[in-house]
Amino acid sequence: SGLLVADFSRVLAGPYATMLLADLGAEVIKVEGPQGDETRTWMPPVRDEVSTYYLGVNRGKRSIALDLRDSADAEVARELAHRADVVIENFKPGGLARYGLDFESVRTANPGVVYASISGFGSGAGKKVPGYDLMVQAISGLMSLTGDPDGPPYRAGISVFDVMAGNHATIGILAALRHRDATGEGQHVEVNLLSSALTGLVNHSSAYVAGGVVPYRMGNAHPSVFPYEPLPTADNDLIVAAANDGQFRKLCEVLGIPDVADDPRFARNADRTANREELHPILTEQLAKRGAVEWFDLLVEAGVPSGPINTIDGGFAMAERFELDPIVEVGEGERAVPTTRHPIRFSATPVAYRLPPPELDEHGVELRKWLTTPQEDGRG
């Protein structure tokens, strides 16, 4: 709370980061071009003729539409950047320099600014390459890991690296603000989707970097753990993730085959992984005796990680069952919009859902007036 964020980003990674900051109390001003954020037109699905994609990542913000090619609008944008604690943008690297809105220009007038840039491939040799999540899923290697071993590569069902980069941008901004609190000094925080992807591939990246191994598609199987995949039951598939020897023993007890845990072929994780083709039918024979949800309740009670494979509505239903209250309402009256709860809970400073996703230039008049009124320090 008390921080002003000038949001010059659009689509997903930047808006996701600034939405998280707005939830945490920051005053976020979303700067849009005359046509608005592209996601306003990404439909269906819609709610009251508004794209649900846009609604999903833009709560808690105020909107002002500025055409940076217009000198007056560009001056308003610069004044906003000069007053802001945080500036975040995802233009192509260097794209804002022509408007005096690049880091060096903004820092000259606002030395304490934390300026965050999100790009696809960094500000070096990859600066001219457009940054789209699907491209990064392909280039990073994620798609080579996703799908059936005998089938084609697949993208993940969401723009996973946009979301990851948005989280990394938020972390970087918060760390830079901590540094500013201690020194008064702002800085440039740079995040790119490919770097987020490579760190986000975690064990697969380590397999290559540290082990010289290039991972490959295994469908839903895990290269280092078994069972850690969907297994068929009497009705639907069930995720079973017995990732250590103790969990596997409990799994065998619940399934009524306790002796299998002592079989030297399956006693240790390395043995189970090496002999997965022999173990798989033993487990599925027992799982065929009950349905997925019934097994889920029994296994979780015994301390064995598992879960039915739901559609999105089932995922929200499960969150309700676990009392996570996954849906909150933001806005009032006709502007009220149901939205997904912020993922972090605080004991002393709870998240606030103050404003619904703004209409294009909804706050333009008041913001223009504020930004063209001289401040007490003489700026304006």
Short mmCIF file of C-alpha atoms in Angstrom, two decimals:
data_model
loop_
_atom_site.label_atom_id
_atom_site.label_comp_id
_atom_site.label_asym_id
_atom_site.label_seq_id
_atom_site.Cartn_x
_atom_site.Cartn_y
_atom_site.Cartn_z
CA SER A 1 0.00 0.00 0.00
CA GLY A 2 1.15 3.54 -0.77
CA LEU A 3 3.05 2.58 -3.92
CA LEU A 4 2.13 3.89 -7.36
CA VAL A 5 2.62 1.45 -10.25
CA ALA A 6 2.62 2.73 -13.83
CA ASP A 7 1.64 -0.29 -15.93
CA PHE A 8 2.67 0.04 -19.57
CA SER A 9 2.31 -3.70 -20.16
CA ARG A 10 -0.34 -5.66 -22.00
CA VAL A 11 -1.65 -9.18 -22.69
CA LEU A 12 -0.57 -11.53 -19.86
CA ALA A 13 2.86 -11.54 -18.16
CA GLY A 14 2.93 -7.83 -17.22
CA PRO A 15 -0.77 -7.47 -16.40
CA TYR A 16 -0.60 -10.61 -14.24
CA ALA A 17 2.31 -9.11 -12.27
CA THR A 18 0.56 -5.76 -11.80
CA MET A 19 -2.68 -7.47 -10.76
CA LEU A 20 -0.79 -9.25 -8.00
CA LEU A 21 0.67 -5.92 -6.88
CA ALA A 22 -2.79 -4.32 -6.96
CA ASP A 23 -4.15 -7.16 -4.81
CA LEU A 24 -1.39 -6.38 -2.31
CA GLY A 25 -2.48 -2.75 -2.07
CA ALA A 26 -0.54 -0.89 -4.75
CA GLU A 27 -2.26 1.82 -6.79
CA VAL A 28 -1.95 0.51 -10.37
CA ILE A 29 -2.61 2.73 -13.37
CA LYS A 30 -3.01 0.72 -16.55
CA VAL A 31 -1.86 2.69 -19.59
CA GLU A 32 -3.50 1.45 -22.78
CA GLY A 33 -3.31 2.49 -26.39
CA PRO A 34 -6.42 3.97 -28.01
CA GLN A 35 -7.58 0.48 -29.03
CA GLY A 36 -6.96 -0.99 -25.58
CA ASP A 37 -5.16 -4.09 -24.37
CA GLU A 38 -5.31 -6.84 -27.01
CA THR A 39 -6.94 -9.25 -24.58
CA ARG A 40 -10.06 -7.08 -24.55
CA THR A 41 -10.76 -8.60 -27.99
CA TRP A 42 -9.71 -12.19 -27.19
CA MET A 43 -13.09 -13.90 -27.11
CA PRO A 44 -15.00 -16.11 -26.57
CA PRO A 45 -15.62 -16.74 -23.75
CA VAL A 46 -17.18 -13.52 -22.52
CA ARG A 47 -19.04 -12.14 -19.52
CA ASP A 48 -21.45 -9.35 -20.38
CA GLU A 49 -19.69 -9.00 -23.74
CA VAL A 50 -16.29 -8.52 -22.06
CA SER A 51 -13.46 -10.99 -22.67
CA THR A 52 -12.97 -13.27 -19.67
CA TYR A 53 -9.28 -13.40 -20.60
CA TYR A 54 -9.03 -9.66 -19.96
CA LEU A 55 -11.14 -9.90 -16.81
CA GLY A 56 -8.86 -12.60 -15.40
CA VAL A 57 -5.72 -10.47 -15.09
CA ASN A 58 -6.80 -6.84 -14.72
CA ARG A 59 -8.72 -6.38 -11.48
CA GLY A 60 -7.67 -3.66 -9.06
CA LYS A 61 -6.44 -1.20 -11.72
CA ARG A 62 -7.41 2.18 -13.14
CA SER A 63 -7.29 2.67 -16.90
CA ILE A 64 -6.11 5.62 -18.96
CA ALA A 65 -5.90 5.48 -22.76
CA LEU A 66 -2.88 7.33 -24.19
CA ASP A 67 -1.59 7.48 -27.73
CA LEU A 68 2.15 7.75 -27.20
CA ARG A 69 2.56 9.06 -30.76
CA ASP A 70 0.64 12.17 -29.67
CA SER A 71 2.96 14.66 -27.98
CA ALA A 72 0.42 15.69 -25.33
CA ASP A 73 -0.39 12.10 -24.44
CA ALA A 74 3.29 11.20 -24.35
CA GLU A 75 3.88 14.03 -21.89
CA VAL A 76 1.10 12.71 -19.65
CA ALA A 77 2.71 9.24 -19.83
CA ARG A 78 6.12 10.65 -18.89
CA GLU A 79 4.63 12.53 -15.95
CA LEU A 80 3.05 9.30 -14.73
CA ALA A 81 6.40 7.50 -14.99
CA HIS A 82 8.13 10.34 -13.16
CA ARG A 83 5.69 10.10 -10.25
CA ALA A 84 5.59 6.30 -10.07
CA ASP A 85 7.39 4.07 -7.61
CA VAL A 86 7.29 1.22 -10.13
CA VAL A 87 7.13 1.24 -13.92
CA ILE A 88 6.49 -2.05 -15.70
CA GLU A 89 6.51 -2.54 -19.47
CA ASN A 90 6.67 -5.32 -22.05
CA PHE A 91 7.38 -3.42 -25.25
CA LYS A 92 10.12 -4.76 -27.47
CA PRO A 93 13.43 -3.84 -25.77
CA GLY A 94 14.19 -0.20 -26.53
CA GLY A 95 10.71 0.44 -27.90
CA LEU A 96 9.85 3.14 -25.35
CA ALA A 97 13.04 5.17 -25.84
CA ARG A 98 11.50 7.23 -28.63
CA TYR A 99 8.90 8.50 -26.15
CA GLY A 100 11.34 9.24 -23.34
CA LEU A 101 9.91 6.33 -21.38
CA ASP A 102 12.91 4.00 -21.32
CA PHE A 103 14.69 3.28 -18.03
CA GLU A 104 17.51 5.80 -18.49
CA SER A 105 15.12 8.61 -19.38
CA VAL A 106 12.71 7.87 -16.55
CA ARG A 107 15.51 7.45 -14.02
CA THR A 108 16.88 10.90 -14.83
CA ALA A 109 13.69 12.50 -13.48
CA ASN A 110 12.86 9.74 -11.00
CA PRO A 111 16.07 8.23 -9.57
CA GLY A 112 14.22 6.01 -7.10
CA VAL A 113 12.10 4.27 -9.74
CA VAL A 114 11.98 0.50 -9.91
CA TYR A 115 11.61 -0.11 -13.64
CA ALA A 116 10.67 -3.63 -14.71
CA SER A 117 10.93 -4.84 -18.32
CA ILE A 118 9.51 -8.12 -19.58
CA SER A 119 10.59 -9.43 -22.97
CA GLY A 120 10.60 -12.69 -24.85
CA PHE A 121 14.31 -13.20 -25.26
CA GLY A 122 16.13 -10.41 -23.42
CA SER A 123 17.61 -7.08 -24.45
CA GLY A 124 20.70 -8.50 -26.19
CA ALA A 125 20.88 -10.50 -29.40
CA GLY A 126 17.29 -11.69 -28.97
CA LYS A 127 15.73 -8.25 -28.56
CA LYS A 128 14.14 -8.20 -32.02
CA VAL A 129 12.43 -11.57 -31.63
CA PRO A 130 8.72 -11.26 -30.69
CA GLY A 131 7.95 -12.78 -27.30
CA TYR A 132 4.93 -15.08 -27.34
CA ASP A 133 4.44 -17.88 -24.85
CA LEU A 134 3.80 -20.50 -27.53
CA MET A 135 7.10 -19.64 -29.20
CA VAL A 136 8.92 -20.00 -25.90
CA GLN A 137 7.23 -23.32 -25.14
CA ALA A 138 8.64 -24.54 -28.47
CA ILE A 139 12.09 -22.94 -28.28
CA SER A 140 12.76 -23.80 -24.62
CA GLY A 141 12.12 -27.51 -25.09
CA LEU A 142 8.91 -27.73 -23.04
CA MET A 143 6.89 -28.98 -26.01
CA SER A 144 9.43 -31.73 -26.59
CA LEU A 145 8.53 -33.01 -23.12
CA THR A 146 4.76 -32.73 -23.48
CA GLY A 147 2.55 -35.34 -25.13
CA ASP A 148 2.55 -39.03 -25.90
CA PRO A 149 5.99 -40.56 -26.56
CA ASP A 150 4.85 -41.73 -29.99
CA GLY A 151 2.89 -38.59 -30.83
CA PRO A 152 3.68 -34.97 -31.70
CA PRO A 153 4.90 -32.34 -29.21
CA TYR A 154 2.13 -30.38 -27.45
CA ARG A 155 1.89 -26.98 -25.84
CA ALA A 156 0.82 -26.76 -22.22
CA GLY A 157 -2.86 -25.95 -21.72
CA ILE A 158 -2.06 -22.45 -20.41
CA SER A 159 0.53 -19.80 -21.25
CA VAL A 160 2.70 -21.22 -18.53
CA PHE A 161 5.82 -19.11 -19.14
CA ASP A 162 3.88 -15.84 -19.33
CA VAL A 163 2.52 -16.60 -15.87
CA MET A 164 5.94 -17.69 -14.63
CA ALA A 165 7.58 -14.54 -16.00
CA GLY A 166 4.86 -12.44 -14.36
CA ASN A 167 5.67 -14.04 -11.03
CA HIS A 168 9.40 -13.52 -11.58
CA ALA A 169 8.76 -9.86 -12.40
CA THR A 170 6.79 -9.46 -9.18
CA ILE A 171 9.58 -11.07 -7.15
CA GLY A 172 12.16 -8.84 -8.82
CA ILE A 173 10.11 -5.70 -8.18
CA LEU A 174 9.64 -6.54 -4.51
CA ALA A 175 13.36 -7.25 -4.07
CA ALA A 176 14.25 -3.97 -5.80
CA LEU A 177 11.82 -2.09 -3.57
CA ARG A 178 13.53 -3.60 -0.54
CA HIS A 179 16.86 -2.32 -1.89
CA ARG A 180 15.31 1.11 -2.52
CA ASP A 181 13.98 1.23 1.03
CA ALA A 182 17.51 0.63 2.31
CA THR A 183 19.43 2.90 -0.09
CA GLY A 184 16.98 5.21 -1.87
CA GLU A 185 18.25 3.83 -5.15
CA GLY A 186 16.03 2.50 -7.91
CA GLN A 187 17.12 0.04 -10.57
CA HIS A 188 16.20 -1.78 -13.77
CA VAL A 189 14.66 -5.25 -13.31
CA GLU A 190 14.71 -7.36 -16.47
CA VAL A 191 12.77 -10.60 -16.99
CA ASN A 192 12.50 -12.61 -20.17
CA LEU A 193 10.28 -15.56 -21.00
CA LEU A 194 13.05 -17.87 -22.19
CA SER A 195 15.06 -17.49 -18.97
CA SER A 196 11.88 -18.04 -16.95
CA ALA A 197 11.24 -21.14 -19.03
CA LEU A 198 14.70 -22.61 -18.56
CA THR A 199 14.62 -22.18 -14.79
CA GLY A 200 11.02 -23.41 -14.78
CA LEU A 201 11.99 -26.67 -16.46
CA VAL A 202 13.77 -27.43 -13.14
CA ASN A 203 14.75 -31.13 -13.07
CA HIS A 204 14.76 -31.38 -16.87
CA SER A 205 17.10 -28.39 -17.13
CA SER A 206 19.32 -29.93 -14.46
CA ALA A 207 19.33 -33.26 -16.29
CA TYR A 208 20.88 -31.51 -19.26
CA VAL A 209 23.08 -28.91 -17.53
CA ALA A 210 24.43 -31.14 -14.77
CA GLY A 211 24.00 -34.61 -16.27
CA GLY A 212 24.41 -34.13 -19.99
CA VAL A 213 21.07 -35.89 -20.57
CA VAL A 214 18.48 -34.56 -23.01
CA PRO A 215 15.05 -35.48 -21.57
CA TYR A 216 12.33 -36.81 -23.85
CA ARG A 217 8.56 -37.14 -23.95
CA MET A 218 7.16 -39.74 -21.59
CA GLY A 219 3.47 -38.88 -21.73
CA ASN A 220 2.28 -38.62 -18.13
CA ALA A 221 5.12 -40.73 -16.74
CA HIS A 222 7.94 -39.35 -14.61
CA PRO A 223 11.53 -40.14 -15.60
CA SER A 224 12.74 -40.61 -12.02
CA VAL A 225 9.75 -41.76 -9.94
CA PHE A 226 7.14 -44.54 -10.20
CA PRO A 227 4.23 -44.60 -9.58
CA TYR A 228 3.85 -40.93 -10.42
CA GLU A 229 1.23 -40.80 -13.18
CA PRO A 230 -2.43 -41.48 -13.97
CA LEU A 231 -3.52 -45.07 -13.37
CA PRO A 232 -6.89 -46.56 -14.42
CA THR A 233 -9.54 -47.38 -11.81
CA ALA A 234 -13.03 -48.87 -12.09
CA ASP A 235 -14.28 -45.64 -13.69
CA ASN A 236 -11.77 -42.82 -14.30
CA ASP A 237 -8.03 -42.42 -14.19
CA LEU A 238 -6.47 -41.43 -10.87
CA ILE A 239 -3.18 -39.62 -10.33
CA VAL A 240 -1.02 -41.63 -7.95
CA ALA A 241 2.18 -39.93 -6.77
CA ALA A 242 3.93 -42.29 -4.36
CA ALA A 243 7.23 -40.45 -4.55
CA ASN A 244 9.12 -42.20 -1.75
CA ASP A 245 9.40 -45.65 -0.20
CA GLY A 246 7.14 -44.86 2.75
CA GLN A 247 4.36 -43.60 0.52
CA PHE A 248 4.66 -46.66 -1.70
CA ARG A 249 4.32 -48.97 1.30
CA LYS A 250 1.17 -47.14 2.38
CA LEU A 251 -0.17 -47.39 -1.18
CA CYS A 252 0.33 -51.15 -1.17
CA GLU A 253 -1.40 -51.44 2.21
CA VAL A 254 -4.46 -49.51 1.02
CA LEU A 255 -4.60 -51.57 -2.17
CA GLY A 256 -4.49 -54.79 -0.13
CA ILE A 257 -1.11 -55.96 -1.46
CA PRO A 258 1.31 -55.16 1.41
CA ASP A 259 3.80 -57.84 0.34
CA VAL A 260 4.53 -55.97 -2.89
CA ALA A 261 6.33 -53.28 -0.89
CA ASP A 262 8.85 -55.89 0.25
CA ASP A 263 9.43 -57.34 -3.21
CA PRO A 264 13.10 -56.60 -4.06
CA ARG A 265 12.01 -55.47 -7.53
CA PHE A 266 9.96 -52.67 -5.97
CA ALA A 267 11.43 -51.99 -2.52
CA ARG A 268 13.22 -48.75 -3.49
CA ASN A 269 12.25 -45.96 -5.82
CA ALA A 270 15.12 -46.73 -8.18
CA ASP A 271 13.92 -50.36 -8.34
CA ARG A 272 10.32 -49.34 -9.02
CA THR A 273 11.41 -46.94 -11.75
CA ALA A 274 13.57 -49.61 -13.41
CA ASN A 275 10.81 -52.23 -13.15
CA ARG A 276 7.79 -50.04 -13.82
CA GLU A 277 6.54 -52.32 -16.60
CA GLU A 278 6.23 -55.20 -14.09
CA LEU A 279 4.74 -53.09 -11.30
CA HIS A 280 2.15 -51.26 -13.40
CA PRO A 281 -0.25 -54.21 -13.97
CA ILE A 282 -0.02 -55.25 -10.29
CA LEU A 283 -1.27 -51.82 -9.22
CA THR A 284 -3.94 -51.44 -11.88
CA GLU A 285 -5.41 -54.86 -11.07
CA GLN A 286 -6.16 -53.64 -7.55
CA LEU A 287 -7.24 -50.15 -8.58
CA ALA A 288 -9.87 -51.65 -10.92
CA LYS A 289 -11.87 -52.71 -7.83
CA ARG A 290 -13.02 -49.15 -6.92
CA GLY A 291 -13.68 -45.80 -8.57
CA ALA A 292 -11.24 -42.88 -8.68
CA VAL A 293 -12.93 -40.68 -6.08
CA GLU A 294 -13.33 -43.58 -3.64
CA TRP A 295 -9.65 -44.46 -4.00
CA PHE A 296 -8.74 -40.79 -3.61
CA ASP A 297 -10.45 -40.58 -0.24
CA LEU A 298 -8.86 -43.81 0.98
CA LEU A 299 -5.36 -42.98 -0.23
CA VAL A 300 -5.33 -39.42 1.06
CA GLU A 301 -6.55 -40.66 4.43
CA ALA A 302 -3.54 -43.00 4.47
CA GLY A 303 -1.14 -40.24 3.46
CA VAL A 304 -0.64 -41.25 -0.18
CA PRO A 305 -0.68 -38.34 -2.66
CA SER A 306 -3.35 -38.88 -5.30
CA GLY A 307 -6.10 -37.06 -7.12
CA PRO A 308 -8.87 -37.48 -9.68
CA ILE A 309 -8.33 -35.82 -13.07
CA ASN A 310 -10.89 -33.03 -13.08
CA THR A 311 -12.12 -30.48 -15.56
CA ILE A 312 -11.73 -26.85 -14.40
CA ASP A 313 -15.12 -26.85 -12.68
CA GLY A 314 -14.06 -29.91 -10.73
CA GLY A 315 -10.87 -28.16 -9.67
CA PHE A 316 -12.85 -25.26 -8.23
CA ALA A 317 -15.25 -27.71 -6.56
CA MET A 318 -12.32 -29.47 -4.92
CA ALA A 319 -10.96 -26.13 -3.68
CA GLU A 320 -14.39 -25.42 -2.18
CA ARG A 321 -14.34 -28.84 -0.51
CA PHE A 322 -10.98 -27.94 1.05
CA GLU A 323 -12.36 -24.60 2.27
CA LEU A 324 -9.99 -22.56 0.12
CA ASP A 325 -12.78 -20.21 -1.01
CA PRO A 326 -11.35 -19.99 -4.53
CA ILE A 327 -13.79 -17.42 -5.92
CA VAL A 328 -14.17 -13.84 -4.71
CA GLU A 329 -16.25 -10.98 -6.07
CA VAL A 330 -14.71 -7.68 -7.06
CA GLY A 331 -16.76 -4.56 -7.72
CA GLU A 332 -20.34 -3.74 -6.83
CA GLY A 333 -23.73 -3.81 -8.53
CA GLU A 334 -23.67 -4.28 -12.27
CA ARG A 335 -19.87 -4.05 -12.26
CA ALA A 336 -19.43 -6.97 -9.86
CA VAL A 337 -17.28 -9.72 -11.35
CA PRO A 338 -16.42 -13.11 -9.87
CA THR A 339 -12.67 -13.68 -9.95
CA THR A 340 -10.10 -16.18 -8.73
CA ARG A 341 -8.77 -15.54 -5.25
CA HIS A 342 -5.22 -14.23 -4.87
CA PRO A 343 -3.05 -17.27 -4.02
CA ILE A 344 -1.29 -15.81 -0.95
CA ARG A 345 -2.89 -15.34 2.45
CA PHE A 346 -1.56 -12.93 5.07
CA SER A 347 -2.27 -13.01 8.79
CA ALA A 348 -1.87 -9.25 9.29
CA THR A 349 -2.28 -7.54 5.90
CA PRO A 350 -5.00 -9.33 3.96
CA VAL A 351 -5.35 -8.98 0.21
CA ALA A 352 -7.92 -6.43 -0.97
CA TYR A 353 -10.08 -6.64 -4.09
CA ARG A 354 -10.88 -2.98 -4.53
CA LEU A 355 -11.70 -2.38 -8.17
CA PRO A 356 -13.21 -4.46 -10.97
CA PRO A 357 -11.24 -4.75 -14.23
CA PRO A 358 -11.52 -1.26 -15.75
CA GLU A 359 -13.26 -0.28 -18.93
CA LEU A 360 -10.97 1.32 -21.49
CA ASP A 361 -10.03 4.85 -20.32
CA GLU A 362 -12.55 4.53 -17.49
CA HIS A 363 -10.43 6.76 -15.26
CA GLY A 364 -8.87 8.85 -18.01
CA VAL A 365 -10.47 12.18 -17.11
CA GLU A 366 -9.53 12.13 -13.45
CA LEU A 367 -6.05 10.77 -14.13
CA ARG A 368 -5.30 13.36 -16.81
CA LYS A 369 -6.41 16.09 -14.43
CA TRP A 370 -4.19 14.72 -11.67
CA LEU A 371 -1.18 14.29 -13.94
CA THR A 372 -1.45 17.78 -15.39
CA THR A 373 -1.81 19.45 -11.99
CA PRO A 374 1.55 20.56 -10.53
CA GLN A 375 2.57 18.67 -7.41
CA GLU A 376 3.66 20.39 -4.22
CA ASP A 377 7.29 19.80 -5.15
CA GLY A 378 6.76 21.89 -8.28
CA ARG A 379 6.64 19.08 -10.80
CA GLY A 380 3.71 18.79 -13.14
#
